Amino acid sequence: MKEYTYTEKKDTRSGFGAAMTELGRTNPNVIALCADLVGSLKIDTFIKENPDRFVQCGIAEANMIGIAAGLSIAGHIPFATTFANFGSGRVYDQIRQSVAYSDKNVKIAVSHAGLTLGEDGATHQILEDIGLMKMLPGMTVINPCDYNQTKAATIAAANYEGPVYLRFGRPVVPVFTDAEQTFEIGKAWLMNEGTDVTIIATGHLVWEAVQACNQLAEMGINAELINIHTIKPLDEEAILTSVSKTSCIVTCEEHNRIGGLGDSVAQLLIKYNPLPQEYIAVDDSFGESGTPKQLMEKYGLDTDHILKAVEKAIKRKKAE
Amino acid sequence: MVQVTDIVQLTKIASQVRRDIVRQVHGCQSGHPGGSLGCTDLLVALFFNIMKHSNQFNMKGEGEDLFFLSNGHISPVLYSVLARSGYFEVSELATFRKLNSRLQGHPTTHEHLPGIRMSAGSLGQGLSVAIGAAISKKLKKDSCLVYALMGDGEQNEGQIWEAVQFAPHHKIDNLIAIVDVNGQQIDGPTELVMSNRNLANKYSAFGWQIVYMDGNNMADVVTSLHTAKELCGQGVPVVIMMKTEMGAGVDFMMGSHKWHGVAPNDEQLLLALAQLEETLGDY
């Protein structure tokens, strides 16, 4: 297993904030909008340095999405920011009509996605947003894994013409990707080559998968690890190439098993190469209050669960 | 665009636009004639007299006044004024609501119809979009104005009130919102379905300047739009309460919600056209 290490832990949302600071200095068309969650989205520096390019919308997300769409018409690049729950499900129709169907260059950048926002509980822990957003024609869906990748993804989203849903989170997690990485939307990152099983992970689950791969290596299992930061468009070629070697797959995401990355991969495999697949995802339920670590364990998203899923996938492969 | 300043001439254009509306809706036996006819005078005044705009369509609209239709179901009137302004051939009006048309049931950018900058149909979204466009104009030091038309039934939508709250707070004073007060919505009179009681007072309480307009009197439409323009640039958004009659111009369609979304049959079409002078030539 290729070695991945870290010297510090940071939240992915701070990677977004750092990118916005950079964009504020380098791209005069970038505008930030927020629905009363500036501190949580880490855009204080952007606002301080570019007060004219910040639009405080108050707790009114539907209006924020519409304003972002209007801002984009003459060439501004609006980043509409809030929590993932309020920037997806709550405003689905606004995103559908005013952004996606209107072909608007709007970036919906949302924090506190998934279970790992922790103690606030299920009202805030959206686990359906990837599904909602990937169903919209023309929408790009990105779910980066650490601070550095989130920063790079944000800058890539600003440079890309078209609507983007950029999803990140609240907790501090290891920073294990390069600070100076190139981020290509829709291009998977092959983190480790292997032959026994393909593990595809997105977001906070990538680090869990790295740990799982380390343990698998000790057990003599060669896992191929792919980081899918872009869920739509999906890097189909990378996935198909990998499973042609490994013949079984485990998908890992902090999302409902219905409608997320796992389903996108399953759809791909059904069409081109049906193979045993195991899901690491929340099993069609809401979350609850707890620490991120407790929740990841209870809802089956941690390293131990990935190891069990790998074991099961390999067993199914051998049984066929 | 060549500006038409003569009220008689504008009224003649409106007559042709009304013919276009009933013929479009009749042609596909589908669509919304009532609100389209009611808002005809406003759209004719905007596109032929008031707004600075170019029929050589450019999405960005820099240096142009922008118009956003929020109540997208009155698409027939918008398509007619765009065609009659030269954005596209008037013959294309015959494709309204038909397969493979750029003239979708509700306006969309998706089919690249010149003149359309935002999709509308799901109600309540246009004012927010117009505010965004207005902020963009300010940032780009573009002194042109943004217009947004909404229905009075549409005022039921919560998003409208998020936007109504936002605009005065952020001093959006390069925006003229217009509410088509025809007192009707699909299920019946607005007063019975969901009362807008004291609508102007509500906008006023939120911090808007109010202008009243007789929306089916061309002279008053033009005068009121000039009044609204003069109120711009004072740090306060402007809204026009535009009193109209649903179905205006066609007697049997007036005064009822029943023609909100119903197409005339062959006989009714002839009755309607008999009341509307053909001034620019039918498509």
mmCIF file of N, CA and C in Angstrom, chain B residues 33-104:
data_model
loop_
_atom_site.group_PDB
_atom_site.id
_atom_site.type_symbol
_atom_site.label_atom_id
_atom_site.label_comp_id
_atom_site.label_asym_id
_atom_site.label_seq_id
_atom_site.Cartn_x
_atom_site.Cartn_y
_atom_site.Cartn_z
ATOM 1 N N PRO B 33 -54.260 32.278 -21.936
ATOM 2 C CA PRO B 33 -54.583 33.549 -22.584
ATOM 3 C C PRO B 33 -54.925 34.680 -21.604
ATOM 4 N N GLY B 34 -55.563 34.355 -20.481
ATOM 5 C CA GLY B 34 -56.105 35.391 -19.596
ATOM 6 C C GLY B 34 -55.072 36.394 -19.121
ATOM 7 N N GLY B 35 -54.063 35.909 -18.422
ATOM 8 C CA GLY B 35 -53.018 36.801 -17.902
ATOM 9 C C GLY B 35 -52.201 37.427 -19.008
ATOM 10 N N SER B 36 -52.027 36.693 -20.113
ATOM 11 C CA SER B 36 -51.263 37.243 -21.241
ATOM 12 C C SER B 36 -51.946 38.477 -21.802
ATOM 13 N N LEU B 37 -53.265 38.372 -21.993
ATOM 14 C CA LEU B 37 -54.020 39.521 -22.526
ATOM 15 C C LEU B 37 -53.988 40.688 -21.534
ATOM 16 N N GLY B 38 -54.078 40.368 -20.248
ATOM 17 C CA GLY B 38 -54.083 41.423 -19.228
ATOM 18 C C GLY B 38 -52.775 42.194 -19.181
ATOM 19 N N CYS B 39 -51.674 41.521 -19.431
ATOM 20 C CA CYS B 39 -50.349 42.152 -19.316
ATOM 21 C C CYS B 39 -49.827 42.684 -20.650
ATOM 22 N N THR B 40 -50.633 42.609 -21.697
ATOM 23 C CA THR B 40 -50.167 43.005 -23.032
ATOM 24 C C THR B 40 -49.730 44.463 -23.084
ATOM 25 N N ASP B 41 -50.517 45.342 -22.493
ATOM 26 C CA ASP B 41 -50.191 46.770 -22.600
ATOM 27 C C ASP B 41 -48.857 47.075 -21.922
ATOM 28 N N LEU B 42 -48.628 46.435 -20.784
ATOM 29 C CA LEU B 42 -47.361 46.635 -20.074
ATOM 30 C C LEU B 42 -46.184 46.186 -20.940
ATOM 31 N N LEU B 43 -46.264 44.959 -21.461
ATOM 32 C CA LEU B 43 -45.112 44.445 -22.214
ATOM 33 C C LEU B 43 -44.859 45.233 -23.493
ATOM 34 N N VAL B 44 -45.940 45.685 -24.137
ATOM 35 C CA VAL B 44 -45.759 46.517 -25.332
ATOM 36 C C VAL B 44 -45.079 47.833 -24.954
ATOM 37 N N ALA B 45 -45.543 48.449 -23.866
ATOM 38 C CA ALA B 45 -44.928 49.709 -23.439
ATOM 39 C C ALA B 45 -43.453 49.504 -23.092
ATOM 40 N N LEU B 46 -43.149 48.420 -22.377
ATOM 41 C CA LEU B 46 -41.759 48.169 -21.989
ATOM 42 C C LEU B 46 -40.868 47.959 -23.207
ATOM 43 N N PHE B 47 -41.297 47.071 -24.097
ATOM 44 C CA PHE B 47 -40.410 46.664 -25.195
ATOM 45 C C PHE B 47 -40.387 47.664 -26.361
ATOM 46 N N PHE B 48 -41.450 48.452 -26.508
ATOM 47 C CA PHE B 48 -41.485 49.382 -27.653
ATOM 48 C C PHE B 48 -41.261 50.838 -27.253
ATOM 49 N N ASN B 49 -41.318 51.108 -25.937
ATOM 50 C CA ASN B 49 -41.190 52.504 -25.534
ATOM 51 C C ASN B 49 -40.179 52.716 -24.406
ATOM 52 N N ILE B 50 -40.290 51.962 -23.343
ATOM 53 C CA ILE B 50 -39.570 52.290 -22.110
ATOM 54 C C ILE B 50 -38.155 51.714 -22.042
ATOM 55 N N MET B 51 -38.006 50.439 -22.356
ATOM 56 C CA MET B 51 -36.731 49.786 -22.100
ATOM 57 C C MET B 51 -35.693 50.082 -23.176
ATOM 58 N N LYS B 52 -34.456 50.194 -22.722
ATOM 59 C CA LYS B 52 -33.326 50.250 -23.652
ATOM 60 C C LYS B 52 -32.888 48.807 -23.865
ATOM 61 N N HIS B 53 -33.058 48.307 -25.061
ATOM 62 C CA HIS B 53 -32.682 46.912 -25.300
ATOM 63 C C HIS B 53 -32.380 46.699 -26.775
ATOM 64 N N SER B 54 -31.720 45.589 -27.068
ATOM 65 C CA SER B 54 -31.349 45.288 -28.448
ATOM 66 C C SER B 54 -31.915 43.940 -28.843
ATOM 67 N N ASN B 55 -32.499 43.897 -30.056
ATOM 68 C CA ASN B 55 -33.011 42.606 -30.519
ATOM 69 C C ASN B 55 -31.898 41.720 -31.074
ATOM 70 N N GLN B 56 -30.669 42.252 -31.099
ATOM 71 C CA GLN B 56 -29.506 41.402 -31.392
ATOM 72 C C GLN B 56 -29.106 40.796 -30.047
ATOM 73 N N PHE B 57 -29.768 39.703 -29.710
ATOM 74 C CA PHE B 57 -29.745 39.226 -28.333
ATOM 75 C C PHE B 57 -28.354 38.842 -27.849
ATOM 76 N N ASN B 58 -28.039 39.379 -26.686
ATOM 77 C CA ASN B 58 -26.795 39.020 -25.993
ATOM 78 C C ASN B 58 -27.184 38.654 -24.569
ATOM 79 N N MET B 59 -26.868 37.433 -24.147
ATOM 80 C CA MET B 59 -27.300 36.955 -22.832
ATOM 81 C C MET B 59 -26.911 37.893 -21.705
ATOM 82 N N LYS B 60 -25.694 38.429 -21.773
ATOM 83 C CA LYS B 60 -25.204 39.259 -20.663
ATOM 84 C C LYS B 60 -26.002 40.555 -20.500
ATOM 85 N N GLY B 61 -26.484 41.089 -21.596
ATOM 86 C CA GLY B 61 -27.329 42.281 -21.529
ATOM 87 C C GLY B 61 -26.641 43.507 -20.951
ATOM 88 N N GLU B 62 -25.339 43.622 -21.158
ATOM 89 C CA GLU B 62 -24.635 44.797 -20.626
ATOM 90 C C GLU B 62 -25.072 46.046 -21.385
ATOM 91 N N GLY B 63 -25.325 47.116 -20.649
ATOM 92 C CA GLY B 63 -25.786 48.351 -21.271
ATOM 93 C C GLY B 63 -27.228 48.298 -21.741
ATOM 94 N N GLU B 64 -27.965 47.284 -21.280
ATOM 95 C CA GLU B 64 -29.380 47.155 -21.641
ATOM 96 C C GLU B 64 -30.231 47.043 -20.375
ATOM 97 N N ASP B 65 -31.475 47.499 -20.480
ATOM 98 C CA ASP B 65 -32.445 47.195 -19.438
ATOM 99 C C ASP B 65 -32.851 45.731 -19.606
ATOM 100 N N LEU B 66 -33.086 45.059 -18.497
ATOM 101 C CA LEU B 66 -33.447 43.642 -18.551
ATOM 102 C C LEU B 66 -34.870 43.437 -18.042
ATOM 103 N N PHE B 67 -35.569 42.496 -18.680
ATOM 104 C CA PHE B 67 -36.925 42.158 -18.238
ATOM 105 C C PHE B 67 -36.981 40.693 -17.847
ATOM 106 N N PHE B 68 -37.493 40.429 -16.645
ATOM 107 C CA PHE B 68 -37.667 39.047 -16.197
ATOM 108 C C PHE B 68 -39.145 38.774 -15.953
ATOM 109 N N LEU B 69 -39.628 37.725 -16.586
ATOM 110 C CA LEU B 69 -41.012 37.297 -16.375
ATOM 111 C C LEU B 69 -41.002 36.204 -15.313
ATOM 112 N N SER B 70 -41.630 36.484 -14.194
ATOM 113 C CA SER B 70 -41.660 35.484 -13.116
ATOM 114 C C SER B 70 -42.860 34.556 -13.252
ATOM 115 N N ASN B 71 -44.000 35.128 -13.638
ATOM 116 C CA ASN B 71 -45.191 34.305 -13.880
ATOM 117 C C ASN B 71 -45.124 33.761 -15.313
ATOM 118 N N GLY B 72 -44.275 32.762 -15.479
ATOM 119 C CA GLY B 72 -43.905 32.292 -16.808
ATOM 120 C C GLY B 72 -45.035 31.754 -17.661
ATOM 121 N N HIS B 73 -46.185 31.458 -17.037
ATOM 122 C CA HIS B 73 -47.291 30.906 -17.828
ATOM 123 C C HIS B 73 -47.871 31.922 -18.812
ATOM 124 N N ILE B 74 -47.569 33.205 -18.627
ATOM 125 C CA ILE B 74 -48.072 34.161 -19.631
ATOM 126 C C ILE B 74 -47.043 34.325 -20.768
ATOM 127 N N SER B 75 -46.393 33.228 -21.069
ATOM 128 C CA SER B 75 -45.389 33.208 -22.144
ATOM 129 C C SER B 75 -45.904 33.721 -23.491
ATOM 130 N N PRO B 76 -47.183 33.494 -23.873
ATOM 131 C CA PRO B 76 -47.605 33.972 -25.204
ATOM 132 C C PRO B 76 -47.389 35.468 -25.417
ATOM 133 N N VAL B 77 -47.607 36.261 -24.376
ATOM 134 C CA VAL B 77 -47.428 37.710 -24.562
ATOM 135 C C VAL B 77 -45.946 38.043 -24.686
ATOM 136 N N LEU B 78 -45.104 37.358 -23.927
ATOM 137 C CA LEU B 78 -43.669 37.616 -24.018
ATOM 138 C C LEU B 78 -43.134 37.198 -25.393
ATOM 139 N N TYR B 79 -43.547 36.021 -25.856
ATOM 140 C CA TYR B 79 -43.081 35.558 -27.167
ATOM 141 C C TYR B 79 -43.521 36.522 -28.265
ATOM 142 N N SER B 80 -44.741 37.027 -28.139
ATOM 143 C CA SER B 80 -45.230 37.946 -29.175
ATOM 144 C C SER B 80 -44.435 39.248 -29.193
ATOM 145 N N VAL B 81 -44.222 39.868 -28.028
ATOM 146 C CA VAL B 81 -43.481 41.146 -28.046
ATOM 147 C C VAL B 81 -42.032 40.941 -28.479
ATOM 148 N N LEU B 82 -41.455 39.783 -28.114
ATOM 149 C CA LEU B 82 -40.078 39.521 -28.563
ATOM 150 C C LEU B 82 -40.034 39.386 -30.085
ATOM 151 N N ALA B 83 -40.984 38.625 -30.614
ATOM 152 C CA ALA B 83 -41.006 38.439 -32.076
ATOM 153 C C ALA B 83 -41.290 39.762 -32.785
ATOM 154 N N ARG B 84 -42.275 40.483 -32.273
ATOM 155 C CA ARG B 84 -42.639 41.764 -32.904
ATOM 156 C C ARG B 84 -41.536 42.802 -32.745
ATOM 157 N N SER B 85 -40.640 42.612 -31.752
ATOM 158 C CA SER B 85 -39.483 43.509 -31.591
ATOM 159 C C SER B 85 -38.315 43.075 -32.456
ATOM 160 N N GLY B 86 -38.426 41.907 -33.103
ATOM 161 C CA GLY B 86 -37.378 41.465 -34.005
ATOM 162 C C GLY B 86 -36.350 40.526 -33.401
ATOM 163 N N TYR B 87 -36.649 39.968 -32.221
ATOM 164 C CA TYR B 87 -35.708 39.002 -31.627
ATOM 165 C C TYR B 87 -35.672 37.708 -32.440
ATOM 166 N N PHE B 88 -36.813 37.331 -32.990
ATOM 167 C CA PHE B 88 -36.874 36.163 -33.881
ATOM 168 C C PHE B 88 -38.060 36.360 -34.815
ATOM 169 N N GLU B 89 -38.165 35.512 -35.815
ATOM 170 C CA GLU B 89 -39.209 35.662 -36.833
ATOM 171 C C GLU B 89 -40.601 35.469 -36.217
ATOM 172 N N VAL B 90 -41.544 36.313 -36.604
ATOM 173 C CA VAL B 90 -42.901 36.163 -36.052
ATOM 174 C C VAL B 90 -43.516 34.826 -36.468
ATOM 175 N N SER B 91 -43.082 34.261 -37.575
ATOM 176 C CA SER B 91 -43.644 32.979 -38.013
ATOM 177 C C SER B 91 -43.387 31.868 -36.988
ATOM 178 N N GLU B 92 -42.345 32.059 -36.185
ATOM 179 C CA GLU B 92 -42.011 31.029 -35.185
ATOM 180 C C GLU B 92 -43.074 30.947 -34.098
ATOM 181 N N LEU B 93 -43.909 31.990 -33.982
ATOM 182 C CA LEU B 93 -44.988 31.949 -32.979
ATOM 183 C C LEU B 93 -45.913 30.758 -33.227
ATOM 184 N N ALA B 94 -45.972 30.311 -34.453
ATOM 185 C CA ALA B 94 -46.835 29.169 -34.794
ATOM 186 C C ALA B 94 -46.363 27.867 -34.153
ATOM 187 N N THR B 95 -45.138 27.861 -33.630
ATOM 188 C CA THR B 95 -44.613 26.625 -33.031
ATOM 189 C C THR B 95 -44.895 26.535 -31.533
ATOM 190 N N PHE B 96 -45.537 27.557 -30.987
ATOM 191 C CA PHE B 96 -45.767 27.634 -29.535
ATOM 192 C C PHE B 96 -46.318 26.328 -28.959
ATOM 193 N N ARG B 97 -45.615 25.815 -27.952
ATOM 194 C CA ARG B 97 -46.024 24.607 -27.213
ATOM 195 C C ARG B 97 -46.052 23.343 -28.066
ATOM 196 N N LYS B 98 -45.398 23.379 -29.202
ATOM 197 C CA LYS B 98 -45.373 22.178 -30.040
ATOM 198 C C LYS B 98 -44.013 21.494 -29.921
ATOM 199 N N LEU B 99 -43.963 20.228 -30.319
ATOM 200 C CA LEU B 99 -42.726 19.450 -30.180
ATOM 201 C C LEU B 99 -41.578 20.084 -30.969
ATOM 202 N N ASN B 100 -40.404 20.104 -30.358
ATOM 203 C CA ASN B 100 -39.173 20.640 -30.952
ATOM 204 C C ASN B 100 -39.180 22.163 -31.124
ATOM 205 N N SER B 101 -40.033 22.838 -30.374
ATOM 206 C CA SER B 101 -40.102 24.297 -30.477
ATOM 207 C C SER B 101 -39.167 24.967 -29.481
ATOM 208 N N ARG B 102 -38.710 26.183 -29.844
ATOM 209 C CA ARG B 102 -37.985 27.002 -28.864
ATOM 210 C C ARG B 102 -38.978 27.737 -27.958
ATOM 211 N N LEU B 103 -40.248 27.758 -28.387
ATOM 212 C CA LEU B 103 -41.286 28.453 -27.629
ATOM 213 C C LEU B 103 -41.983 27.448 -26.710
ATOM 214 N N GLN B 104 -41.281 27.099 -25.645
ATOM 215 C CA GLN B 104 -41.818 26.123 -24.705
ATOM 216 C C GLN B 104 -43.046 26.688 -23.981
#
